[in-house]
């Protein structure tokens, strides 16, 4: 999550504050678009599993795992993969977070005899959003400094 705010404004006019706030919202929206675009570009389209620490390979027809959504909420941007519904899968943790940060997850299923079974597996992280956000943050800094907004 990234946030921008106005630190020091000498003039208290509503018009000036509205113009500044509109500029902040525009930059945050552009940042969210950059994160979504970079994250989509960084995920290679190849078969098999990726190496731990690398973005996951896109090779299935499940668009929710490789798509990235962003939302500008006030003075902050929240970006990440949309939550995948757990219907039928019985996974203890959301899949996008499991891909991004790694960790352990429990899978519940029924065996051939109809008995309930649980398997706990460990997954290594395959980050997508954090590297994309770092690249987009550099772009944001370049964009703002080229306009003379930073000193």
mmCIF file of C-alpha atoms in Angstrom:
data_model
loop_
_atom_site.group_PDB
_atom_site.id
_atom_site.type_symbol
_atom_site.label_atom_id
_atom_site.label_comp_id
_atom_site.label_asym_id
_atom_site.label_seq_id
_atom_site.Cartn_x
_atom_site.Cartn_y
_atom_site.Cartn_z
ATOM 1 C CA UNK A 1 0.000 0.000 0.000
ATOM 2 C CA UNK A 2 1.360 3.411 -0.939
ATOM 3 C CA UNK A 3 0.020 6.762 0.164
ATOM 4 C CA UNK A 4 0.625 10.403 -0.719
ATOM 5 C CA UNK A 5 -0.452 13.385 1.339
ATOM 6 C CA UNK A 6 -0.070 17.142 1.429
ATOM 7 C CA UNK A 7 2.444 18.076 4.098
ATOM 8 C CA UNK A 8 2.598 21.874 4.060
ATOM 9 C CA UNK A 9 0.290 24.263 2.234
ATOM 10 C CA UNK A 10 0.561 27.973 3.023
ATOM 11 C CA UNK A 11 -2.793 28.887 1.478
ATOM 12 C CA UNK A 12 -5.924 27.386 3.019
ATOM 13 C CA UNK A 13 -8.194 28.027 0.055
ATOM 14 C CA UNK A 14 -10.533 25.186 -0.829
ATOM 15 C CA UNK A 15 -9.770 25.506 -4.526
ATOM 16 C CA UNK A 16 -6.031 25.006 -3.990
ATOM 17 C CA UNK A 17 -6.607 21.997 -1.755
ATOM 18 C CA UNK A 18 -9.036 20.510 -4.305
ATOM 19 C CA UNK A 19 -6.490 20.923 -7.117
ATOM 20 C CA UNK A 20 -3.758 19.304 -5.018
ATOM 21 C CA UNK A 21 -6.050 16.444 -4.002
ATOM 22 C CA UNK A 22 -7.053 15.845 -7.633
ATOM 23 C CA UNK A 23 -3.368 15.684 -8.602
ATOM 24 C CA UNK A 24 -2.671 13.192 -5.824
ATOM 25 C CA UNK A 25 -5.614 11.011 -6.894
ATOM 26 C CA UNK A 26 -4.417 11.125 -10.516
ATOM 27 C CA UNK A 27 -0.895 10.048 -9.545
ATOM 28 C CA UNK A 28 -2.174 7.270 -7.286
ATOM 29 C CA UNK A 29 -4.444 5.986 -10.060
ATOM 30 C CA UNK A 30 -1.509 6.000 -12.482
ATOM 31 C CA UNK A 31 0.598 4.155 -9.898
ATOM 32 C CA UNK A 32 -2.076 1.464 -9.576
ATOM 33 C CA UNK A 33 -2.232 1.105 -13.362
ATOM 34 C CA UNK A 34 1.558 0.788 -13.516
ATOM 35 C CA UNK A 35 1.583 -1.936 -10.840
ATOM 36 C CA UNK A 36 -1.107 -3.929 -12.659
ATOM 37 C CA UNK A 37 0.655 -3.589 -16.031
ATOM 38 C CA UNK A 38 4.131 -4.469 -14.719
ATOM 39 C CA UNK A 39 2.813 -7.442 -12.729
ATOM 40 C CA UNK A 40 1.059 -8.798 -15.828
ATOM 41 C CA UNK A 41 4.212 -8.344 -17.932
ATOM 42 C CA UNK A 42 6.481 -9.985 -15.331
ATOM 43 C CA UNK A 43 4.580 -13.282 -15.278
ATOM 44 C CA UNK A 44 6.012 -15.494 -18.031
ATOM 45 C CA UNK A 45 3.673 -17.614 -20.136
ATOM 46 C CA UNK A 46 5.360 -21.015 -20.008
ATOM 47 C CA UNK A 47 4.482 -24.502 -18.800
ATOM 48 C CA UNK A 48 5.601 -25.990 -15.500
ATOM 49 C CA UNK A 49 6.234 -24.395 -12.146
ATOM 50 C CA UNK A 50 8.528 -21.446 -11.634
ATOM 51 C CA UNK A 51 11.547 -21.360 -9.356
ATOM 52 C CA UNK A 52 10.965 -20.100 -5.794
ATOM 53 C CA UNK A 53 11.526 -16.353 -5.658
ATOM 54 C CA UNK A 54 10.485 -15.893 -9.312
ATOM 55 C CA UNK A 55 7.004 -14.857 -10.471
ATOM 56 C CA UNK A 56 4.634 -17.776 -11.095
ATOM 57 C CA UNK A 57 4.322 -19.104 -14.634
ATOM 58 C CA UNK A 58 1.010 -18.472 -16.321
ATOM 59 C CA UNK A 59 -0.058 -21.664 -18.062
ATOM 60 C CA UNK A 60 -3.646 -22.275 -17.050
ATOM 61 C CA UNK A 61 -6.973 -20.853 -18.000
ATOM 62 C CA UNK A 62 -7.579 -19.456 -14.507
ATOM 63 C CA UNK A 63 -7.521 -15.692 -15.080
ATOM 64 C CA UNK A 64 -7.856 -14.859 -11.383
ATOM 65 C CA UNK A 65 -4.366 -16.027 -10.495
ATOM 66 C CA UNK A 66 -2.529 -13.878 -13.016
ATOM 67 C CA UNK A 67 -4.803 -10.824 -13.111
ATOM 68 C CA UNK A 68 -4.049 -7.873 -10.854
ATOM 69 C CA UNK A 69 -6.642 -5.499 -9.446
ATOM 70 C CA UNK A 70 -5.985 -2.152 -7.822
ATOM 71 C CA UNK A 71 -8.102 0.269 -5.889
ATOM 72 C CA UNK A 72 -7.484 3.877 -4.881
ATOM 73 C CA UNK A 73 -8.907 4.258 -1.391
ATOM 74 C CA UNK A 74 -8.588 7.804 -0.108
ATOM 75 C CA UNK A 75 -4.866 8.622 -0.170
ATOM 76 C CA UNK A 76 -3.709 5.021 -0.671
ATOM 77 C CA UNK A 77 -3.505 2.371 -3.390
ATOM 78 C CA UNK A 78 -4.205 -1.286 -2.666
ATOM 79 C CA UNK A 79 -3.012 -3.674 -5.390
ATOM 80 C CA UNK A 80 -2.979 -7.426 -5.638
ATOM 81 C CA UNK A 81 -4.550 -10.476 -7.158
ATOM 82 C CA UNK A 82 -8.282 -10.748 -6.587
ATOM 83 C CA UNK A 83 -9.343 -13.325 -4.047
ATOM 84 C CA UNK A 84 -10.167 -16.702 -5.551
ATOM 85 C CA UNK A 85 -13.307 -18.287 -4.106
ATOM 86 C CA UNK A 86 -12.599 -21.490 -2.177
ATOM 87 C CA UNK A 87 -15.664 -23.345 -3.480
ATOM 88 C CA UNK A 88 -14.805 -26.982 -4.001
ATOM 89 C CA UNK A 89 -11.091 -26.544 -3.302
ATOM 90 C CA UNK A 90 -11.268 -26.483 0.520
ATOM 91 C CA UNK A 91 -8.008 -24.573 0.890
ATOM 92 C CA UNK A 92 -7.273 -23.082 4.307
ATOM 93 C CA UNK A 93 -5.605 -19.901 2.910
ATOM 94 C CA UNK A 94 -6.367 -17.633 -0.059
ATOM 95 C CA UNK A 95 -4.357 -18.747 -3.081
ATOM 96 C CA UNK A 96 -3.050 -15.286 -4.211
ATOM 97 C CA UNK A 97 -1.540 -14.606 -0.775
ATOM 98 C CA UNK A 98 -0.063 -18.083 -0.700
ATOM 99 C CA UNK A 99 1.633 -17.443 -4.056
ATOM 100 C CA UNK A 100 2.910 -13.990 -3.062
ATOM 101 C CA UNK A 101 4.251 -14.727 0.432
ATOM 102 C CA UNK A 102 4.507 -18.498 0.561
ATOM 103 C CA UNK A 103 3.703 -20.480 3.673
ATOM 104 C CA UNK A 104 1.709 -23.533 4.647
ATOM 105 C CA UNK A 105 -1.806 -24.440 3.578
ATOM 106 C CA UNK A 106 -4.127 -27.275 4.461
ATOM 107 C CA UNK A 107 -6.146 -28.973 1.707
ATOM 108 C CA UNK A 108 -9.198 -30.979 2.686
ATOM 109 C CA UNK A 109 -10.630 -33.671 0.419
ATOM 110 C CA UNK A 110 -12.378 -37.021 0.481
ATOM 111 C CA UNK A 111 -10.492 -40.180 -0.490
ATOM 112 C CA UNK A 112 -11.929 -43.052 -2.563
ATOM 113 C CA UNK A 113 -13.660 -44.519 0.475
ATOM 114 C CA UNK A 114 -15.361 -41.216 1.268
ATOM 115 C CA UNK A 115 -13.270 -40.414 4.341
ATOM 116 C CA UNK A 116 -12.198 -36.830 4.954
ATOM 117 C CA UNK A 117 -8.447 -36.289 4.636
ATOM 118 C CA UNK A 118 -6.257 -33.239 5.175
ATOM 119 C CA UNK A 119 -2.880 -32.592 3.602
ATOM 120 C CA UNK A 120 -0.660 -29.760 4.831
ATOM 121 C CA UNK A 121 1.800 -28.507 2.233
ATOM 122 C CA UNK A 122 4.503 -25.870 2.343
ATOM 123 C CA UNK A 123 4.744 -23.423 -0.549
ATOM 124 C CA UNK A 124 7.704 -21.197 -1.300
ATOM 125 C CA UNK A 125 6.995 -17.582 -2.239
ATOM 126 C CA UNK A 126 6.685 -16.553 -5.874
ATOM 127 C CA UNK A 127 6.252 -12.778 -5.531
ATOM 128 C CA UNK A 128 4.621 -10.682 -8.223
ATOM 129 C CA UNK A 129 3.104 -7.586 -6.637
ATOM 130 C CA UNK A 130 6.033 -6.392 -4.480
ATOM 131 C CA UNK A 131 8.593 -6.335 -7.347
ATOM 132 C CA UNK A 132 5.993 -4.697 -9.614
ATOM 133 C CA UNK A 133 5.232 -2.080 -6.945
ATOM 134 C CA UNK A 134 8.946 -1.296 -6.551
ATOM 135 C CA UNK A 135 9.317 -0.736 -10.314
ATOM 136 C CA UNK A 136 6.149 1.387 -10.394
ATOM 137 C CA UNK A 137 7.413 3.387 -7.409
ATOM 138 C CA UNK A 138 10.591 4.231 -9.341
ATOM 139 C CA UNK A 139 8.420 5.337 -12.278
ATOM 140 C CA UNK A 140 6.309 7.461 -9.930
ATOM 141 C CA UNK A 141 9.422 9.113 -8.495
ATOM 142 C CA UNK A 142 10.767 9.823 -11.993
ATOM 143 C CA UNK A 143 7.402 11.219 -13.105
ATOM 144 C CA UNK A 144 7.055 13.505 -10.085
ATOM 145 C CA UNK A 145 10.672 14.705 -10.132
ATOM 146 C CA UNK A 146 10.517 15.456 -13.875
ATOM 147 C CA UNK A 147 7.626 17.829 -13.180
ATOM 148 C CA UNK A 148 9.625 19.638 -10.504
ATOM 149 C CA UNK A 149 7.321 18.558 -7.665
ATOM 150 C CA UNK A 150 10.178 17.133 -5.572
ATOM 151 C CA UNK A 151 13.220 19.013 -4.420
#
